[in-house]
Amino acid sequence: MSQPATPAAHRAPGRRSFPGLPRSRRSRALLAAGGVVATALCAAGVAVGAGSASAATQICEKYGSTTVGGGKYVVINNNWGDDSTQCITVNDNGFQVTTASHNKAQNGAPGAYPAIYAGCHYATCSSGSGLPMAVSSSSFNSVATSVGMTYPGSGVYDASYDIWFDPTARTDGQNTGAELMVWLNHTGSVQPVGSKVGTVSIAGGTWDVWSGNSGWNVVSYVRQQPTSSISFNVSAFYNDMLQRGLAQRSWYLTSVQAGFEPWVGGTGLAVNSFSYTTNGATNPPPTTSKPPTTSTPPTTSNPPSGNGCTASYTTANSWSGGFVGQVTVKANSAISGWRVTFPLGGATITNVWGGKGSSSGGTETITNETYNGSLGAGASTTAGFQATGSPISGSLTCSAS
């Protein structure tokens, strides 16, 4: 078997700051689009390099990658920071780390970032993502994602999103705008780059906000209550970055990645489900090990007339015991804010994005976020939510200010 071509080296995301140590600059590499990696692992029947995952594809090559979901997502092994072997098993829903024996100092850089993503990263792009996308475009407010993960009972790691922004519509090379990290969970004594600058409530959780710089802003949101699943609109976090002066509206979103950074161990870490969409609603990760037993096509309620605005409801996805709903608000004339109310009909909303939700007496009220309250005549915006129970069927009332 021939030796692999040298991957295009690049610096990886700015991850940690370590007390008493200068910030480590690391590099990780991915194959250029269409590149094929071959190593001695081929002789052992291990799948490597760029390709498309079948029912189960194993990748042990250091920078190996494959596509899933018909090319909609890319899965990367990305064992950038360690010479020990790391293997992942990939299926159409995600991946699992099946071999890993990392033993990195917790005041240093992690060993790897195995991940699944939509968009473009070092010239390896998924299909149909619409990325790069201008933050200033109307589509950006509807970019949503979800993930469901499994954590092992041992090891030191963080489980996090890595969402990249660049001043240009970049499809290759190092992004230099901002790196948004969303930490769902972490163990040991590891911490984000920079220092803590605040606390904020977003996407159904309370997050410690960390900020640092490594040639680009690194902004990390560390969830105070660890979780193994989440659904959110990317703009919910990005708008908080904007308010803190850590990002710019002129930048472009280039990729949305979810995975793990292991320092010690790593075997058993898994992404069970991942979704990325530009319609404001996500397919939520299941709350149990059983997959959804039913699925219904989207349903839409008729938008009633309102005071300056109208609101319509769509069931974007449903399964046994739960659903994802989407509310679309349209301004009849120029408005500076909106408020939508509707009966829950026994449903319980667990997460809201693109708006601020509150439940009382069997009625849900969703009001605008600071970034999507002002609408010109005929303009519209969306808010989404995840809920247990049956999809709503009552009328919506919209009032504007």
Coordinates of C-alpha atoms in Angstrom, one line a residue:
M1 CA 0.0 0.0 0.0
S2 CA 1.4 3.4 -0.9
Q3 CA 2.0 6.1 1.7
P4 CA -0.7 8.8 1.9
A5 CA -0.3 12.2 0.5
T6 CA 0.5 14.8 3.2
P7 CA -2.8 16.5 4.2
A8 CA -3.1 20.3 4.0
A9 CA -1.9 21.4 7.5
H10 CA -3.9 24.0 9.3
R11 CA -4.4 25.3 12.8
A12 CA -7.3 23.9 14.6
P13 CA -9.8 25.8 16.6
G14 CA -8.5 27.8 19.5
R15 CA -9.5 25.6 22.4
R16 CA -8.1 26.2 25.8
S17 CA -6.4 28.6 28.0
F18 CA -4.2 27.1 30.7
P19 CA -3.2 28.9 33.9
G20 CA 0.5 29.5 33.9
L21 CA 1.0 28.3 30.4
P22 CA 1.1 30.2 27.1
R23 CA -1.9 29.4 24.9
S24 CA -1.1 26.4 22.8
R25 CA -1.4 26.8 19.0
R26 CA -2.3 23.5 17.5
S27 CA -2.8 22.2 14.0
R28 CA -5.0 19.7 12.6
A29 CA -5.4 18.5 9.0
L30 CA -8.1 17.4 6.7
L31 CA -7.9 16.1 3.2
A32 CA -8.6 18.5 0.4
A33 CA -11.9 17.8 -1.3
G34 CA -11.8 14.6 -3.3
G35 CA -8.5 13.5 -1.7
V36 CA -8.0 9.8 -0.8
V37 CA -5.9 8.6 2.1
A38 CA -4.4 5.2 2.1
T39 CA -2.3 3.8 5.0
A40 CA -1.1 0.5 6.2
L41 CA -4.5 0.2 8.0
C42 CA -5.9 -0.8 4.6
A43 CA -4.2 -4.1 4.9
A44 CA -6.2 -4.8 8.0
G45 CA -9.5 -4.0 6.3
V46 CA -10.0 -0.6 8.0
A47 CA -11.8 2.0 6.0
V48 CA -10.0 5.3 5.8
G49 CA -9.9 8.6 3.8
A50 CA -12.7 10.4 2.2
G51 CA -15.7 8.4 1.0
S52 CA -19.3 7.7 1.8
A53 CA -20.4 5.7 4.9
S54 CA -22.3 2.4 4.3
A55 CA -24.2 0.7 7.1
A56 CA -21.1 1.0 9.3
T57 CA -17.8 2.4 8.3
Q58 CA -14.7 2.3 10.5
I59 CA -12.1 5.0 10.3
C60 CA -8.8 4.8 12.1
E61 CA -6.7 7.0 9.8
K62 CA -5.6 10.1 11.6
Y63 CA -7.4 12.6 9.4
G64 CA -9.9 10.2 7.8
S65 CA -13.3 11.4 6.8
T66 CA -16.5 10.1 5.1
T67 CA -19.9 11.5 4.2
V68 CA -23.3 10.3 5.7
G69 CA -26.9 11.1 4.9
G70 CA -26.3 11.0 1.1
G71 CA -23.5 13.6 1.5
K72 CA -25.5 15.9 3.7
Y73 CA -23.0 15.6 6.5
V74 CA -19.2 14.9 6.8
V75 CA -17.8 12.8 9.7
I76 CA -14.1 13.3 10.5
N77 CA -11.8 11.2 12.8
N78 CA -9.4 14.2 13.2
N79 CA -7.0 12.7 15.7
W80 CA -4.9 15.8 15.3
G81 CA -3.2 16.1 18.7
D82 CA -2.1 12.5 19.5
D83 CA -0.1 9.7 17.9
S84 CA -2.0 7.0 19.6
T85 CA -4.7 5.2 17.5
Q86 CA -8.2 6.5 17.5
C87 CA -10.9 4.7 15.6
I88 CA -14.5 5.7 15.0
T89 CA -17.4 3.7 13.6
V90 CA -19.7 5.7 11.4
N91 CA -23.3 5.2 10.4
D92 CA -25.9 7.4 8.8
N93 CA -27.0 8.9 12.1
G94 CA -23.5 9.8 13.5
F95 CA -20.5 8.0 14.9
Q96 CA -19.0 6.3 18.0
V97 CA -15.4 6.3 19.2
T98 CA -14.6 2.6 19.4
T99 CA -10.8 2.8 20.1
A100 CA -9.0 5.6 22.0
S101 CA -6.4 5.6 24.7
H102 CA -5.6 9.3 24.9
N103 CA -3.6 10.4 27.9
K104 CA -3.0 14.2 27.5
A105 CA -2.3 16.6 30.3
Q106 CA -5.5 18.5 31.3
N107 CA -3.6 21.8 31.3
G108 CA -2.6 21.3 27.7
A109 CA -4.4 20.6 24.4
P110 CA -6.8 17.7 23.8
G111 CA -5.9 14.7 21.6
A112 CA -8.5 15.0 18.9
Y113 CA -11.8 16.4 17.7
P114 CA -13.9 13.6 16.1
A115 CA -17.0 15.3 14.8
I116 CA -19.9 15.4 12.3
Y117 CA -20.6 18.6 10.5
A118 CA -22.5 20.5 7.8
G119 CA -20.8 23.1 5.6
C120 CA -17.2 23.5 4.6
H121 CA -14.0 22.8 6.5
Y122 CA -10.7 23.0 4.8
A123 CA -12.2 22.3 1.3
T124 CA -14.1 19.3 2.5
C125 CA -17.8 20.3 2.1
S126 CA -21.1 18.6 2.7
S127 CA -23.8 19.0 0.1
G128 CA -26.9 21.1 0.3
S129 CA -26.0 23.1 3.4
G130 CA -26.2 26.6 1.9
L131 CA -22.9 27.4 3.6
P132 CA -21.0 29.7 3.6
M133 CA -24.0 31.9 4.5
A134 CA -23.9 35.7 5.2
V135 CA -24.9 36.4 8.8
S136 CA -26.7 39.5 7.4
S137 CA -29.0 37.3 5.3
S138 CA -32.5 36.6 6.3
S139 CA -31.8 32.8 6.1
F140 CA -29.2 33.0 8.9
N141 CA -31.9 33.5 11.6
S142 CA -33.5 30.2 10.5
V143 CA -30.3 28.1 10.8
A144 CA -31.0 25.4 13.4
T145 CA -29.3 22.3 14.6
S146 CA -29.7 19.5 17.1
V147 CA -27.6 16.7 18.5
G148 CA -28.0 13.7 20.8
M149 CA -24.9 12.2 22.4
T150 CA -23.8 9.3 24.6
Y151 CA -21.1 9.7 27.3
P152 CA -19.0 7.0 28.8
G153 CA -18.6 6.5 32.5
S154 CA -14.9 7.4 32.5
G155 CA -12.4 9.6 30.7
V156 CA -11.7 13.4 30.5
Y157 CA -13.3 15.2 27.6
D158 CA -15.6 18.0 26.5
A159 CA -18.7 17.4 24.3
S160 CA -19.2 20.5 22.2
Y161 CA -20.3 22.2 19.1
D162 CA -17.7 24.1 17.0
I163 CA -19.4 26.7 14.8
W164 CA -17.1 28.7 12.5
F165 CA -17.4 32.2 11.1
D166 CA -15.1 34.1 8.6
P167 CA -15.0 37.6 7.2
T168 CA -15.3 36.1 3.7
A169 CA -17.3 33.3 2.2
R170 CA -14.5 30.9 2.8
T171 CA -14.6 27.2 1.9
D172 CA -11.0 26.3 2.7
G173 CA -8.2 27.4 5.0
Q174 CA -8.4 28.8 8.5
N175 CA -11.4 30.8 9.5
T176 CA -10.4 34.1 11.2
G177 CA -13.7 35.7 12.2
A178 CA -14.9 33.8 15.3
E179 CA -15.1 30.3 16.7
L180 CA -18.3 29.7 18.6
M181 CA -18.1 26.7 20.9
V182 CA -21.2 25.3 22.7
W183 CA -20.1 23.0 25.5
L184 CA -22.9 20.5 26.5
N185 CA -20.7 18.6 29.0
H186 CA -17.2 18.3 30.2
T187 CA -15.3 16.3 32.8
G188 CA -12.0 16.7 34.6
S189 CA -10.4 20.1 35.0
V190 CA -10.4 21.2 31.4
Q191 CA -11.7 24.7 30.5
P192 CA -12.2 26.9 27.4
V193 CA -9.8 29.4 26.0
G194 CA -9.6 32.8 27.6
S195 CA -11.6 33.8 30.7
K196 CA -15.2 33.9 31.9
V197 CA -16.9 37.1 30.9
G198 CA -20.5 36.5 31.9
T199 CA -23.6 34.2 32.2
V200 CA -26.6 34.0 29.9
S201 CA -29.8 31.9 29.5
I202 CA -30.1 30.5 26.0
A203 CA -31.8 27.4 24.4
G204 CA -33.3 26.2 27.7
G205 CA -30.1 26.4 29.7
T206 CA -27.8 28.6 31.7
W207 CA -24.4 29.1 30.2
D208 CA -21.1 30.5 31.5
V209 CA -19.6 32.7 28.7
W210 CA -15.8 32.5 28.0
S211 CA -13.9 34.7 25.7
G212 CA -10.4 34.5 24.3
N213 CA -8.4 35.2 21.2
S214 CA -6.0 33.3 19.0
G215 CA -6.0 35.4 15.9
W216 CA -9.8 35.2 15.9
N217 CA -12.3 35.5 18.7
V218 CA -13.0 32.2 20.5
V219 CA -16.3 32.4 22.4
S220 CA -17.4 29.4 24.4
Y221 CA -20.7 28.8 26.1
V222 CA -20.4 26.2 28.9
R223 CA -23.7 24.8 30.1
Q224 CA -24.0 24.9 33.9
Q225 CA -26.3 21.8 33.8
P226 CA -24.7 19.2 31.5
T227 CA -27.0 17.7 28.9
S228 CA -26.7 15.0 26.3
S229 CA -29.0 16.6 23.8
I230 CA -29.9 20.0 22.6
S231 CA -31.8 21.8 19.8
F232 CA -31.2 25.5 19.0
N233 CA -30.9 28.2 16.5
V234 CA -27.3 29.3 15.8
S235 CA -28.4 32.9 15.8
A236 CA -29.5 32.7 19.5
F237 CA -25.8 32.3 20.5
Y238 CA -24.4 34.5 17.8
N239 CA -26.6 37.4 18.7
D240 CA -25.3 37.2 22.3
M241 CA -21.8 37.4 20.8
L242 CA -22.8 40.4 18.8
Q243 CA -24.1 42.2 21.9
R244 CA -20.8 41.5 23.6
G245 CA -18.8 43.0 20.7
L246 CA -17.2 39.6 19.9
A247 CA -18.6 39.1 16.4
Q248 CA -19.7 41.1 13.4
R249 CA -22.8 41.0 11.2
S250 CA -20.7 41.2 8.1
W251 CA -19.2 37.8 8.6
Y252 CA -20.2 34.4 7.1
L253 CA -21.2 31.2 8.8
T254 CA -19.0 28.4 7.2
S255 CA -19.7 25.2 9.2
V256 CA -21.6 23.7 12.1
Q257 CA -19.8 20.9 13.8
A258 CA -20.6 18.7 16.8
G259 CA -18.2 16.3 18.5
F260 CA -15.8 15.7 21.3
E261 CA -12.4 16.7 22.5
P262 CA -10.8 13.9 24.6
W263 CA -7.9 14.4 26.9
V264 CA -8.0 11.0 28.6
G265 CA -9.6 7.8 27.2
G266 CA -12.4 8.6 24.8
T267 CA -13.8 5.2 23.9
G268 CA -17.6 5.2 24.1
L269 CA -18.2 8.8 23.2
A270 CA -20.9 8.9 20.5
V271 CA -23.1 11.2 18.4
N272 CA -26.3 9.3 18.1
S273 CA -28.2 11.9 16.0
F274 CA -27.3 15.2 14.3
S275 CA -29.3 17.6 12.3
Y276 CA -28.7 20.9 10.5
T277 CA -31.5 22.8 8.8
T278 CA -32.2 26.2 7.4
N279 CA -35.9 26.2 8.0
G280 CA -35.8 27.0 11.7
A281 CA -36.8 23.6 13.0
T282 CA -34.7 20.6 13.9
N283 CA -35.2 16.9 14.2
P284 CA -34.7 16.6 18.0
P285 CA -32.6 13.8 19.4
P286 CA -34.6 11.0 21.1
T287 CA -34.8 11.2 24.9
T288 CA -34.7 7.4 25.1
S289 CA -32.7 4.7 23.3
K290 CA -35.8 3.7 21.3
P291 CA -36.2 5.5 18.0
P292 CA -39.4 7.4 17.2
T293 CA -42.2 4.9 16.4
T294 CA -44.3 7.2 14.2
S295 CA -43.7 10.1 11.9
T296 CA -46.3 12.5 10.5
P297 CA -46.0 14.9 7.6
P298 CA -45.9 18.6 8.4
T299 CA -49.3 20.2 9.2
T300 CA -50.2 23.8 9.1
S301 CA -52.8 25.9 10.8
N302 CA -54.5 28.8 9.1
P303 CA -53.1 32.2 10.2
P304 CA -55.7 34.4 11.9
S305 CA -55.7 38.1 11.5
G306 CA -54.1 40.0 14.3
N307 CA -53.1 43.5 15.5
G308 CA -50.4 44.4 13.1
C309 CA -49.2 40.9 12.4
T310 CA -50.4 37.4 11.7
A311 CA -49.0 34.0 13.0
S312 CA -49.2 30.6 11.5
Y313 CA -48.2 27.2 13.0
T314 CA -46.5 24.2 11.4
T315 CA -45.7 20.8 12.9
A316 CA -42.3 20.4 11.4
N317 CA -41.7 16.9 12.9
S318 CA -43.4 14.5 15.2
W319 CA -42.8 11.1 16.9
S320 CA -44.4 9.0 19.6
G321 CA -44.8 11.3 22.6
G322 CA -43.4 14.5 21.1
F323 CA -43.0 17.0 18.3
V324 CA -41.3 20.0 16.9
G325 CA -43.4 23.1 16.1
Q326 CA -42.7 26.2 14.2
V327 CA -44.4 29.6 14.4
T328 CA -44.1 32.0 11.5
V329 CA -44.8 35.7 12.3
K330 CA -45.6 38.0 9.4
A331 CA -45.9 41.8 9.7
N332 CA -48.9 43.5 8.1
S333 CA -47.1 46.8 8.5
A334 CA -43.8 47.9 10.0
I335 CA -43.6 46.6 13.6
S336 CA -40.9 46.8 16.4
G337 CA -42.0 43.7 18.3
W338 CA -44.5 40.8 18.3
R339 CA -46.3 38.5 20.7
V340 CA -47.9 35.2 19.8
T341 CA -50.2 33.2 22.0
F342 CA -51.9 29.8 21.5
P343 CA -53.4 26.9 23.5
L344 CA -51.2 24.0 24.3
G345 CA -53.9 21.4 24.3
G346 CA -52.1 19.3 26.9
A347 CA -48.6 19.6 25.3
T348 CA -45.6 20.7 27.4
I349 CA -43.0 22.9 25.7
T350 CA -39.4 22.0 26.7
N351 CA -37.3 24.3 24.5
V352 CA -37.9 27.4 22.5
W353 CA -35.6 29.1 19.9
G354 CA -36.0 32.2 17.8
G355 CA -38.2 33.7 20.6
K356 CA -38.8 33.8 24.3
G357 CA -41.5 31.4 25.6
S358 CA -43.6 31.2 28.7
S359 CA -46.5 28.8 29.6
S360 CA -49.4 29.7 31.9
G361 CA -52.8 28.1 32.3
G362 CA -52.5 25.8 29.3
T363 CA -51.5 28.7 27.0
E364 CA -48.1 29.4 25.5
T365 CA -46.8 32.9 24.8
I366 CA -43.8 33.5 22.6
T367 CA -42.4 37.0 22.2
N368 CA -39.6 38.2 19.9
E369 CA -35.9 38.1 20.6
T370 CA -34.0 41.4 20.4
Y371 CA -32.8 40.5 16.9
N372 CA -36.1 39.6 15.2
G373 CA -38.6 42.0 16.6
S374 CA -38.4 44.7 14.1
L375 CA -40.1 43.6 10.8
G376 CA -40.9 45.7 7.8
A377 CA -44.3 45.4 6.1
G378 CA -44.7 41.9 4.6
A379 CA -41.5 40.6 6.3
S380 CA -41.6 37.5 8.4
T381 CA -39.6 35.6 11.0
T382 CA -39.8 32.2 12.7
A383 CA -39.6 30.7 16.2
G384 CA -39.5 27.1 16.9
F385 CA -40.0 24.8 19.9
Q386 CA -39.7 21.2 21.0
A387 CA -42.5 19.7 23.1
T388 CA -43.9 16.5 24.6
G389 CA -47.5 15.5 23.9
S390 CA -49.5 16.0 20.7
P391 CA -49.0 18.8 18.2
I392 CA -51.1 21.9 18.8
S393 CA -54.3 22.5 16.9
G394 CA -55.8 25.7 18.2
S395 CA -55.7 29.2 16.7
L396 CA -52.8 31.6 17.2
T397 CA -53.2 35.2 18.1
C398 CA -50.5 37.7 17.1
S399 CA -50.2 41.2 18.5
A400 CA -47.5 43.8 17.4
S401 CA -45.9 46.8 19.0

